Tab-separated table of C-alpha atoms and ligand atoms in Angstrom:
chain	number	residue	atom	x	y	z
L	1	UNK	CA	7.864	-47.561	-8.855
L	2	UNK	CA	5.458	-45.241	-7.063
L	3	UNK	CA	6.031	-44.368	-3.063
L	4	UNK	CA	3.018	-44.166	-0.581
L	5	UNK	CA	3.557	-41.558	2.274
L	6	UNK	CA	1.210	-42.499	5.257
L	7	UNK	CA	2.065	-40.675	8.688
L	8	UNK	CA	5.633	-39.582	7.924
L	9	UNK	CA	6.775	-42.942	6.543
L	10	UNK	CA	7.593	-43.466	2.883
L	11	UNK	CA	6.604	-47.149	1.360
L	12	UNK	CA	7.711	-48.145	-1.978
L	13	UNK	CA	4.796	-49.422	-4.569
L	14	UNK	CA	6.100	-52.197	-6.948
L	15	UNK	CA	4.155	-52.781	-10.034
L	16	UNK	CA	1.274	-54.473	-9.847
L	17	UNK	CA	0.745	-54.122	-6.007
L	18	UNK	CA	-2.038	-52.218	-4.265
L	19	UNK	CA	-1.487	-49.505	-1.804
L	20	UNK	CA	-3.111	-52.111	1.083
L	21	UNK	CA	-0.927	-54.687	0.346
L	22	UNK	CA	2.129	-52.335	1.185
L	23	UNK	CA	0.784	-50.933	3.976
L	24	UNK	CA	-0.041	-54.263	5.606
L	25	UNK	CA	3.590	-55.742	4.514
L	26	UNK	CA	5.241	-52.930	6.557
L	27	UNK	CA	3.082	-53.550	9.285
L	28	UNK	CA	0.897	-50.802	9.531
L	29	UNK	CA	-2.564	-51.515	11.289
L	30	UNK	CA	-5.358	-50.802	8.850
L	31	UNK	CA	-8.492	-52.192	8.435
L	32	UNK	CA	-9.687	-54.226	5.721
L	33	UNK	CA	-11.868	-57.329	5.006
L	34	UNK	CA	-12.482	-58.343	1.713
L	35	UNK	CA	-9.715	-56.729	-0.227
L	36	UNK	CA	-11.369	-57.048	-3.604
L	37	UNK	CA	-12.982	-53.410	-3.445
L	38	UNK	CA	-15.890	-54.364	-2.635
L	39	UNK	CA	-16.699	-53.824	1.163
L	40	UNK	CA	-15.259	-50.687	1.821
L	41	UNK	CA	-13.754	-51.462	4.972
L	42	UNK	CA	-10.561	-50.288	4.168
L	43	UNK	CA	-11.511	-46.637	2.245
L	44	UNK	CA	-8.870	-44.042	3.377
L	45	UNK	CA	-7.898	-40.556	1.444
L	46	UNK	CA	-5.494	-39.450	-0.688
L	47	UNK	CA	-4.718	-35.713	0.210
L	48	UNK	CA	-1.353	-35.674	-2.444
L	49	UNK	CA	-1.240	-37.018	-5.822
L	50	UNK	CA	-3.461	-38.998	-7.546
L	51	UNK	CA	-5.730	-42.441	-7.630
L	52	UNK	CA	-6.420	-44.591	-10.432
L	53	UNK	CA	-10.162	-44.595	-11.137
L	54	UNK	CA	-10.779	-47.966	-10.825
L	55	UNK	CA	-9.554	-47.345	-6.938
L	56	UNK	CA	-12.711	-45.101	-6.615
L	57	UNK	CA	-15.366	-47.249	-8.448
L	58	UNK	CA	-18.353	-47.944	-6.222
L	59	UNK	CA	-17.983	-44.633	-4.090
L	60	UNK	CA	-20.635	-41.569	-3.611
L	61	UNK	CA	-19.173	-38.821	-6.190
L	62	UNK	CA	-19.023	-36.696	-3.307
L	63	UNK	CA	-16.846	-38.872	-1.580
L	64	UNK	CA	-14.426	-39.488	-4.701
L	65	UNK	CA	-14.415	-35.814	-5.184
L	66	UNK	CA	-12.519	-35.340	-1.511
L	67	UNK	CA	-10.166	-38.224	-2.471
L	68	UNK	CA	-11.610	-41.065	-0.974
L	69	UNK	CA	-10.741	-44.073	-2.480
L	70	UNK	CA	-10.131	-47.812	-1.645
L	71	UNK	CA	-6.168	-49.018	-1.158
L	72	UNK	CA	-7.091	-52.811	-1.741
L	73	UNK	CA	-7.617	-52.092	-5.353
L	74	UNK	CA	-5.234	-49.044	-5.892
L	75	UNK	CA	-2.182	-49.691	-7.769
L	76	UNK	CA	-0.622	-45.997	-7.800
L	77	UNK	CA	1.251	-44.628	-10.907
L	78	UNK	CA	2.109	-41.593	-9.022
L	79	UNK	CA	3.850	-40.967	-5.927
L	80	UNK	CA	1.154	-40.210	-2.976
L	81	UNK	CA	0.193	-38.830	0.502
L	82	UNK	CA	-2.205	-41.078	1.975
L	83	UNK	CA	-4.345	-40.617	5.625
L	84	UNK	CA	-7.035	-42.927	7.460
L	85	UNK	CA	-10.172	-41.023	7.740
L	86	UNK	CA	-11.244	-39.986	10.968
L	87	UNK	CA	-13.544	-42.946	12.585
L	88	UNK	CA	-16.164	-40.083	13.731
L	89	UNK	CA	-16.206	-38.804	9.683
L	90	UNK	CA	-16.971	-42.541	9.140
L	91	UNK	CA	-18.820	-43.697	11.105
L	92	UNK	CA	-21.999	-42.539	12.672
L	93	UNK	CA	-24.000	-44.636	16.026
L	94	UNK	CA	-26.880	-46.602	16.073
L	95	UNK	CA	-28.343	-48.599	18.949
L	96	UNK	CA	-29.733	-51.933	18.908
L	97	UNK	CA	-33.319	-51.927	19.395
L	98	UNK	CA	-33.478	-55.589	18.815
L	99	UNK	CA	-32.495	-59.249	18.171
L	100	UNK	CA	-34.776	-61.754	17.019
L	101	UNK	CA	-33.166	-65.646	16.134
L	102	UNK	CA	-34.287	-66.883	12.701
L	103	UNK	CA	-32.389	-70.083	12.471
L	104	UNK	CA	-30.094	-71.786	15.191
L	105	UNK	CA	-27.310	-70.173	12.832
L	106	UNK	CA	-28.934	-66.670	11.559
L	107	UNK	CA	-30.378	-63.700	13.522
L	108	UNK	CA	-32.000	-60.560	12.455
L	109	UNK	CA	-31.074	-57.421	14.394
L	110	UNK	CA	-33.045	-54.303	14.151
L	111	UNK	CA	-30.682	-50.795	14.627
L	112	UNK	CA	-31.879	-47.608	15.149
L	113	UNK	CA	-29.421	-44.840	13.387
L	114	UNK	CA	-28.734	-41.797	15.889
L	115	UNK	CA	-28.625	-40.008	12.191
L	116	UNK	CA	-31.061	-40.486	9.421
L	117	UNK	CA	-29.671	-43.063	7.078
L	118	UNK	CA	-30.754	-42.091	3.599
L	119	UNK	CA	-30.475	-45.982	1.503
L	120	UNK	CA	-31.973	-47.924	-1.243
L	121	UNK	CA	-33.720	-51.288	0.090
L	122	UNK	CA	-30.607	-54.050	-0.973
L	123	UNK	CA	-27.880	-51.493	-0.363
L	124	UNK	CA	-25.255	-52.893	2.387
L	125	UNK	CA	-23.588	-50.903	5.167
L	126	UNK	CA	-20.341	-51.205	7.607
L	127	UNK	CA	-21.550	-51.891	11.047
L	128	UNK	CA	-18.728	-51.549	13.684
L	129	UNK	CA	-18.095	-52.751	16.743
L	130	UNK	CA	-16.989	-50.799	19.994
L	131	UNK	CA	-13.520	-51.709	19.826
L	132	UNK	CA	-12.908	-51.219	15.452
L	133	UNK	CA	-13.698	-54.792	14.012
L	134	UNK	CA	-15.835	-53.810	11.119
L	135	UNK	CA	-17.923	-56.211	8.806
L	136	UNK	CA	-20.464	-55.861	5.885
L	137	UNK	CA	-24.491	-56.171	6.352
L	138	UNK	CA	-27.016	-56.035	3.344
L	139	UNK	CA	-30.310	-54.126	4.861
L	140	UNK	CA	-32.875	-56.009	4.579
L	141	UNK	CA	-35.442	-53.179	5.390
L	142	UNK	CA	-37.424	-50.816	3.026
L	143	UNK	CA	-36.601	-47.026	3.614
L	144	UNK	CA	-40.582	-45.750	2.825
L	145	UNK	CA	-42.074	-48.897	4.579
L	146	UNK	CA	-39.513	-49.657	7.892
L	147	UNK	CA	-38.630	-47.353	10.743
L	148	UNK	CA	-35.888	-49.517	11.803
L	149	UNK	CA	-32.737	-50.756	9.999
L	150	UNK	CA	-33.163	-54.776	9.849
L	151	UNK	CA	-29.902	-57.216	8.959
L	152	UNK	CA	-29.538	-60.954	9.185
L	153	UNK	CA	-26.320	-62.185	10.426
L	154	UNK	CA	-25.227	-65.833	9.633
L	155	UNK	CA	-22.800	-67.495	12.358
L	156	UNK	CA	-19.478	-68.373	10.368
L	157	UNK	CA	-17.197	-71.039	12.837
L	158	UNK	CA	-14.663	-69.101	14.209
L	159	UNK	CA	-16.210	-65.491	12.429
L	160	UNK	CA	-15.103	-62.924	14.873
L	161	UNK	CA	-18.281	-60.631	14.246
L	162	UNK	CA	-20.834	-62.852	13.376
L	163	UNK	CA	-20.073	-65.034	16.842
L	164	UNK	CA	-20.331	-61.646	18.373
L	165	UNK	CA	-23.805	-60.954	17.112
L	166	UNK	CA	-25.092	-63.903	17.608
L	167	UNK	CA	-24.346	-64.503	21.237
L	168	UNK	CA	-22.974	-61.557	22.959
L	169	UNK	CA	-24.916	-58.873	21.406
L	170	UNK	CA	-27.895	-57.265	23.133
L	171	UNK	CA	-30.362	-54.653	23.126
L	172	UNK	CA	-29.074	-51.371	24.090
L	173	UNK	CA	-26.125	-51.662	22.579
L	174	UNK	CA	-24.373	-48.936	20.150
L	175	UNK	CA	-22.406	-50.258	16.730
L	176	UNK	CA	-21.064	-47.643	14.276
L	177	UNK	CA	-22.436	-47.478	10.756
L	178	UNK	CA	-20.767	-46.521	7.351
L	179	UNK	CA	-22.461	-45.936	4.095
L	180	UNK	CA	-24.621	-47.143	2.756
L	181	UNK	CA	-22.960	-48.498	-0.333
L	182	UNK	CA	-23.390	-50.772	-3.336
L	183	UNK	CA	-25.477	-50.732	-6.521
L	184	UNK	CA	-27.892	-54.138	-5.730
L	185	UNK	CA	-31.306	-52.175	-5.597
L	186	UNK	CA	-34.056	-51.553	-7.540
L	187	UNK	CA	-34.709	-48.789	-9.494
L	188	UNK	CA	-38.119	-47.633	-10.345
L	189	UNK	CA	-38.995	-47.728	-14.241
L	190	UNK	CA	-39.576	-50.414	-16.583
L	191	UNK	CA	-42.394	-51.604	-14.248
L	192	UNK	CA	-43.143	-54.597	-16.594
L	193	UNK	CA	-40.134	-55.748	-16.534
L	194	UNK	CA	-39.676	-59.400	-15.524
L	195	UNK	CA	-37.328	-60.186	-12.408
L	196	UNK	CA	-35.291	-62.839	-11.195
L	197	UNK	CA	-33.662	-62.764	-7.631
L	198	UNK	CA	-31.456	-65.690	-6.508
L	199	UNK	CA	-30.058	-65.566	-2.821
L	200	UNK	CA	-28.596	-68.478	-0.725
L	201	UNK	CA	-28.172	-68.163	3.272
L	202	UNK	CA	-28.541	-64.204	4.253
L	203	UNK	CA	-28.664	-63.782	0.538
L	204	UNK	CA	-31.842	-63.262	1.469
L	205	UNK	CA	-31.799	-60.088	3.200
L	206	UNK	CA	-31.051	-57.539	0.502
L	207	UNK	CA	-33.499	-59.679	-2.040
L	208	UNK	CA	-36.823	-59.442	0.209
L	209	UNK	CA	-35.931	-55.551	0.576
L	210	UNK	CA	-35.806	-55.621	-3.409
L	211	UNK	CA	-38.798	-57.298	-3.743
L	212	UNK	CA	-40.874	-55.059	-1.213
L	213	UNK	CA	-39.616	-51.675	-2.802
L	214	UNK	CA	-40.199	-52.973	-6.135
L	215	UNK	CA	-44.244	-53.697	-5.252
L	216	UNK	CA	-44.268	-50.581	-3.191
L	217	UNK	CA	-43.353	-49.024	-6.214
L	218	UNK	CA	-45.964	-50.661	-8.199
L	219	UNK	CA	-43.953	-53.079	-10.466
L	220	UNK	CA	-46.291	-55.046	-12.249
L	221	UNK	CA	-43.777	-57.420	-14.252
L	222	UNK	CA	-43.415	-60.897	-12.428
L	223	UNK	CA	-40.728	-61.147	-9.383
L	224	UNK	CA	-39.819	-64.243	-9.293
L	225	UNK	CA	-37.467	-64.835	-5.557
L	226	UNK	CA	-35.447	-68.573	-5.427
L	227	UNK	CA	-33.953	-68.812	-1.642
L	228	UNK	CA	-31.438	-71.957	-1.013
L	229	UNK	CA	-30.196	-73.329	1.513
L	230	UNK	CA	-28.634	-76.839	2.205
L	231	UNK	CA	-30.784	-77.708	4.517
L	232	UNK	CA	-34.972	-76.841	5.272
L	233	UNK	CA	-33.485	-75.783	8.404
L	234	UNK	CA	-31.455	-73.295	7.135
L	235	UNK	CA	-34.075	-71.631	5.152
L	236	UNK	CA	-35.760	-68.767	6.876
L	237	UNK	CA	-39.174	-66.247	7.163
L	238	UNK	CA	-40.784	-68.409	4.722
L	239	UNK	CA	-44.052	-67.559	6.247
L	240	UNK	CA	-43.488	-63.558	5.396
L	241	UNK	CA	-42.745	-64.342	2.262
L	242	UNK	CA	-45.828	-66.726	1.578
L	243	UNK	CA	-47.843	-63.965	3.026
L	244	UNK	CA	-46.074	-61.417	0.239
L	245	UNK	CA	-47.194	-63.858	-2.117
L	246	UNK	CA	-50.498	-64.203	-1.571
L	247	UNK	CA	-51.326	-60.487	-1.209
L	248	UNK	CA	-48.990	-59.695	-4.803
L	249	UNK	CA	-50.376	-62.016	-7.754
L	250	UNK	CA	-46.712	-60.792	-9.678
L	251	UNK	CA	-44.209	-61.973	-6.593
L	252	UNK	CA	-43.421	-65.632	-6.405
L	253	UNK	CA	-41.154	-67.477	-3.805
L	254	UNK	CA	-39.807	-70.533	-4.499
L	255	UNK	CA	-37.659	-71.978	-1.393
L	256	UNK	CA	-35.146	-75.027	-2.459
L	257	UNK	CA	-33.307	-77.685	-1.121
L	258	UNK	CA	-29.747	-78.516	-2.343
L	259	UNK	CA	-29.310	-81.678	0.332
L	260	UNK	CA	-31.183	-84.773	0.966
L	261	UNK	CA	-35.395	-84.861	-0.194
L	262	UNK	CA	-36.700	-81.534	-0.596
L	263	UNK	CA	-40.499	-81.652	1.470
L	264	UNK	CA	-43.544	-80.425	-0.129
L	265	UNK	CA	-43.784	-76.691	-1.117
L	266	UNK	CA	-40.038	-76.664	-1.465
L	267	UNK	CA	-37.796	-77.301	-4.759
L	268	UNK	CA	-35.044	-79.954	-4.596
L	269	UNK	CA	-31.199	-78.312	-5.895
L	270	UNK	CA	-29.336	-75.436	-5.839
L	271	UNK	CA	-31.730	-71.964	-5.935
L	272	UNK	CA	-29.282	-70.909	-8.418
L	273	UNK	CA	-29.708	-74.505	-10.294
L	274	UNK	CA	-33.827	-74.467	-10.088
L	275	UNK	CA	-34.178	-70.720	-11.147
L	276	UNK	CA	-32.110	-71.275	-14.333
L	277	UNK	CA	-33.676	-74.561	-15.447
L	278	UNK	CA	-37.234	-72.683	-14.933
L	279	UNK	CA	-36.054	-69.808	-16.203
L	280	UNK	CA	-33.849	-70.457	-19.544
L	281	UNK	CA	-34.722	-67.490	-21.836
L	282	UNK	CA	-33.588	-63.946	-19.705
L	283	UNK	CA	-33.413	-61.617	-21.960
L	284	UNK	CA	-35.031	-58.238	-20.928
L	285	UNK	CA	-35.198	-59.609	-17.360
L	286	UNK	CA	-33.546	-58.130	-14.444
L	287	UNK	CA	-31.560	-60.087	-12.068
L	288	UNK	CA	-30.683	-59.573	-8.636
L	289	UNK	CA	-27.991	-62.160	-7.137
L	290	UNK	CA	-26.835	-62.121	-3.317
L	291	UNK	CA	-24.987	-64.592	-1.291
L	292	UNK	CA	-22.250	-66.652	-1.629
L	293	UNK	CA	-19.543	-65.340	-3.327
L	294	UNK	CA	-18.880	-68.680	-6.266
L	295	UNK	CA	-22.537	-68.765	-6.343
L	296	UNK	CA	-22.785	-64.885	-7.246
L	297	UNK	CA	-20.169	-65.178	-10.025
L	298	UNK	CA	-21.102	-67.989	-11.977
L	299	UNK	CA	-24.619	-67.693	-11.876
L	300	UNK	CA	-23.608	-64.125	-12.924
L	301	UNK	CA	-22.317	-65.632	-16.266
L	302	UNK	CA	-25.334	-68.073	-16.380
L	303	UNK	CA	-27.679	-65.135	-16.515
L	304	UNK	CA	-25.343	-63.295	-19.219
L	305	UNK	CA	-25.646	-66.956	-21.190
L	306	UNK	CA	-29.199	-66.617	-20.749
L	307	UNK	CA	-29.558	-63.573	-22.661
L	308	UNK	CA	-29.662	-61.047	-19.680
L	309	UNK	CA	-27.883	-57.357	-20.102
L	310	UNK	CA	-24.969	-56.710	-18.113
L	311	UNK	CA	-26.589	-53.311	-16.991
L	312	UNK	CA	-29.699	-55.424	-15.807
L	313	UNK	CA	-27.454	-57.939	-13.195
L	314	UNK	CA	-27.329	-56.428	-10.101
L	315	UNK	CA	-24.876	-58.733	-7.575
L	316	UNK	CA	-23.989	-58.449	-4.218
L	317	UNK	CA	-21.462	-60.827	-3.483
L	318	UNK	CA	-20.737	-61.586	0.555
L	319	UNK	CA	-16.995	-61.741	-0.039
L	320	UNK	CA	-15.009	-63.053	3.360
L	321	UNK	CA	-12.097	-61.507	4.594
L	322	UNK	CA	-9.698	-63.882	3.937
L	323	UNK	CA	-8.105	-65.425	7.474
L	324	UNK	CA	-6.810	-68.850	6.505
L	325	UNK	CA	-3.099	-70.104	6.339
L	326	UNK	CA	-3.848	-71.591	2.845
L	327	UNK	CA	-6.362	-68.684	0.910
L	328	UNK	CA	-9.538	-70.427	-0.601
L	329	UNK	CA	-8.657	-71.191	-4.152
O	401	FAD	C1	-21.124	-56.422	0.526
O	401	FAD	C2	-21.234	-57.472	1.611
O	401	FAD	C3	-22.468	-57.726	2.200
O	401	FAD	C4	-22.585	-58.693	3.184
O	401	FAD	N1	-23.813	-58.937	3.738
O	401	FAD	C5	-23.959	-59.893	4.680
O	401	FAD	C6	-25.237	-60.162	5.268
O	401	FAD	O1	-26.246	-59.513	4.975
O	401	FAD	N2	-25.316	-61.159	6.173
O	401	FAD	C7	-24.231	-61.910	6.547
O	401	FAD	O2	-24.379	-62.818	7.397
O	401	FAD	N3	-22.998	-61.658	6.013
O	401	FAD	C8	-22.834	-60.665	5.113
O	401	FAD	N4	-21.593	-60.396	4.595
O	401	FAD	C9	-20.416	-61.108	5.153
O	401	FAD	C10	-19.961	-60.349	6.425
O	401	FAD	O3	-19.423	-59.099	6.068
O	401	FAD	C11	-18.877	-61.075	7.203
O	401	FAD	O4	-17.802	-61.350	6.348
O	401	FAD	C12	-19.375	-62.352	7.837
O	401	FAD	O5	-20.400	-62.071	8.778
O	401	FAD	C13	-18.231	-63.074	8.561
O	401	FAD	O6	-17.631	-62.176	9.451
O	401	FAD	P1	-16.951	-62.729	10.764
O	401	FAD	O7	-16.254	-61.601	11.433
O	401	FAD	O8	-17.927	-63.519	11.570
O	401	FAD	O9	-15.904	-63.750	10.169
O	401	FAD	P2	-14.293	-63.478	10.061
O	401	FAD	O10	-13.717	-63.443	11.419
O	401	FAD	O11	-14.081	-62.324	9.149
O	401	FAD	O12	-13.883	-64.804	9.330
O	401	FAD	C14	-14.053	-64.920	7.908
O	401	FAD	C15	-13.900	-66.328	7.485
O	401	FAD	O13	-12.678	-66.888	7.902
O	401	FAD	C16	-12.910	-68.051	8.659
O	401	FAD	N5	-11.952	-67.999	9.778
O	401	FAD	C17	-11.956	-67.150	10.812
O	401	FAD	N6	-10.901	-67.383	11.625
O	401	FAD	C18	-10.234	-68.399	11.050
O	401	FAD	C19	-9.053	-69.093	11.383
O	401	FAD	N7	-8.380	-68.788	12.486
O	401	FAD	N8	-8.637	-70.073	10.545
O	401	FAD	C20	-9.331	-70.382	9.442
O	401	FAD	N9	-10.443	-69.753	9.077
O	401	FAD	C21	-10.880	-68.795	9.864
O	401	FAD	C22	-14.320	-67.985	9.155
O	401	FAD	O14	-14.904	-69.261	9.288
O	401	FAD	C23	-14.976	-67.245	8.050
O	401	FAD	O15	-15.315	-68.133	7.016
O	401	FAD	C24	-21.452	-59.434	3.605
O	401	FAD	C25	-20.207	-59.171	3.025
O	401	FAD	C26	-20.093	-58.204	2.046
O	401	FAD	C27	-18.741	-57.913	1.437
């Protein structure tokens, strides 16, 4: 059994339990949101003993290599000093230049970093609120193309952050931002590769980023972009994306329609459903897949079925933090 010192208390580490889950269970107050290493909410640092590499998977070397790691996925061997990291070392301001509804349910905001944020187009950040919540946005914006950072938020019933954004938040404002993180971009090379990008909901956000860096960068292999939603309604700048179309022969967008008729111009099912059934033979492709977290996964294994590399499936997976009485199964 390995002991966790944070602040002058000692906490005892059974097997199998992460360094998070103690902490919470003894009441300390540390943030975290989707406790499945992906979001980075809850990174802290280890300034005695050692982490398990898998609790540093996903961070900037140069981060790792002053002991930053992530406590929802670090099961310690070893006995070890652990700290929060110092919000200002975090987190650096941006203000809100803008907010712009997309949907009755999604906005875009547009943030202006006090600090130049240095990102790949599909990359996600931590954007924090005055008082500490802290939640995960994919940019949607292209570093060589945009001046400002652009997010869309989707309003989750009773979601703290995204109710916040959606109807309280205003021009003017300041929010904190962390990272970027995440490995969902593209990366120049291979040009004639084909591509496949699935997103449902905001899903969308990181893959029109991917799509606009990857013509930018004069990829000449087909990108092929399925959005879904459940309803027309809930699909959204469909008229950008015709207009990407028609000036990129190589970039197609196919919108779909899991509920009800689908209308004309728009492909009745799941995005993940249509893209596979026109797309059965992947191998050599590469395959971006954003959104909904079941959604992410399986189509994840559909695309390895298909005959698509693991090192050419790129996900970014909007895991929740998990709030309910009964956890989603
Ligand atoms: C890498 C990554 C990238 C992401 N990118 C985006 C993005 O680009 N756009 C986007 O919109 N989202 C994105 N997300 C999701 C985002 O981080 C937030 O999780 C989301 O906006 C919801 O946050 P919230 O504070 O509104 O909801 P929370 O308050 O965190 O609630 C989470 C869930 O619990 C439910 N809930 C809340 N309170 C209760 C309660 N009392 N009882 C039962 N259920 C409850 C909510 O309905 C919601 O489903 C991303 C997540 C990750 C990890």
């Amino acid at each position: 059994m390995a002991s966790v010192l944070f602040y002058n208390r000692i906490f005892s580490c059974s097997e199998g339990q992460t360094v998070l889950d103690v902490l919470l269970e003894n009441g300390q107050d540390v943030p975290y949101s989707c406790k499945m290493g992906v979001c980075v909410t809850c990174v802290m640092q280890v300034v005695e003993g050692g982490v398990p590499a898998q609790a540093q998977e996903g961070l900037r070397d140069s981060l790792a290599a002053q002991g930053h790691f992530l406590p929802c996925v670090c099961q310690p061997t070893t006995d070890i000093t652990v700290t929060n990291i110092a919000e200002q070392d975090l987190f650096s301001p941006a203000v809100v230049l803008d907010i712009d509804p997309l949907t009755p349910d999604i906005c875009r905001i547009f943030l202006e970093p006090t600090t130049p944020l240095y990102y790949h187009a599909g990359q996600f950040v931590n954007l924090r609120r005055e008082d500490g919540l802290v939640r995960s946005y994919s940019l949607a914006s292209v570093p060589s193309q945009d001046d400002r950072l652009e997010f869309h938020v989707k309003r989750l019933e009773k979601g703290q952050m995204s109710n916040w954004i959606l109807d309280d938040l205003e021009p003017g404002h300041h929010l904190g931002i962390q990272g970027p993180t995440g490995n969902c971009f593209y990366e120049p090379g291979r040009a004639d590769q084909k591509m496949l990008l699935i997103g449902n909901g905001t899903g969308l956000a990181p893959l029109i980023g991917i799509a606009r860096d990857a013509l930018a960068a004069g990829h000449i292999g087909s990108i092929n972009l399925y959005h879904g939603s459940q309803t027309l309604a809930g699909l959204y700048l469909g008229d950008d994306l015709r207009e990407l179309e028609a000036a990129h022969s190589n970039f197609s967008y196919i919108p779909c329609v899991s509920r009800g008729d689908a209308a004309e111009g728009y492909r009745p099912g799941r995005a993940d459903d249509v893209a596979f059934s026109e797309h059965a033979g992947l191998k050599d492709w590469r395959i971006f897949l954003c959104g909904y977290p079941p959604m992410v996964h399986c189509a994840n294994d559909r695309a390895l079925r298909a005959g698509a590399a693991i090192a050419d499936i790129y996900t970014d997976p909007y895991e929740l933090k998990e709030l309910r009485e009964t956890p989603r199964s």
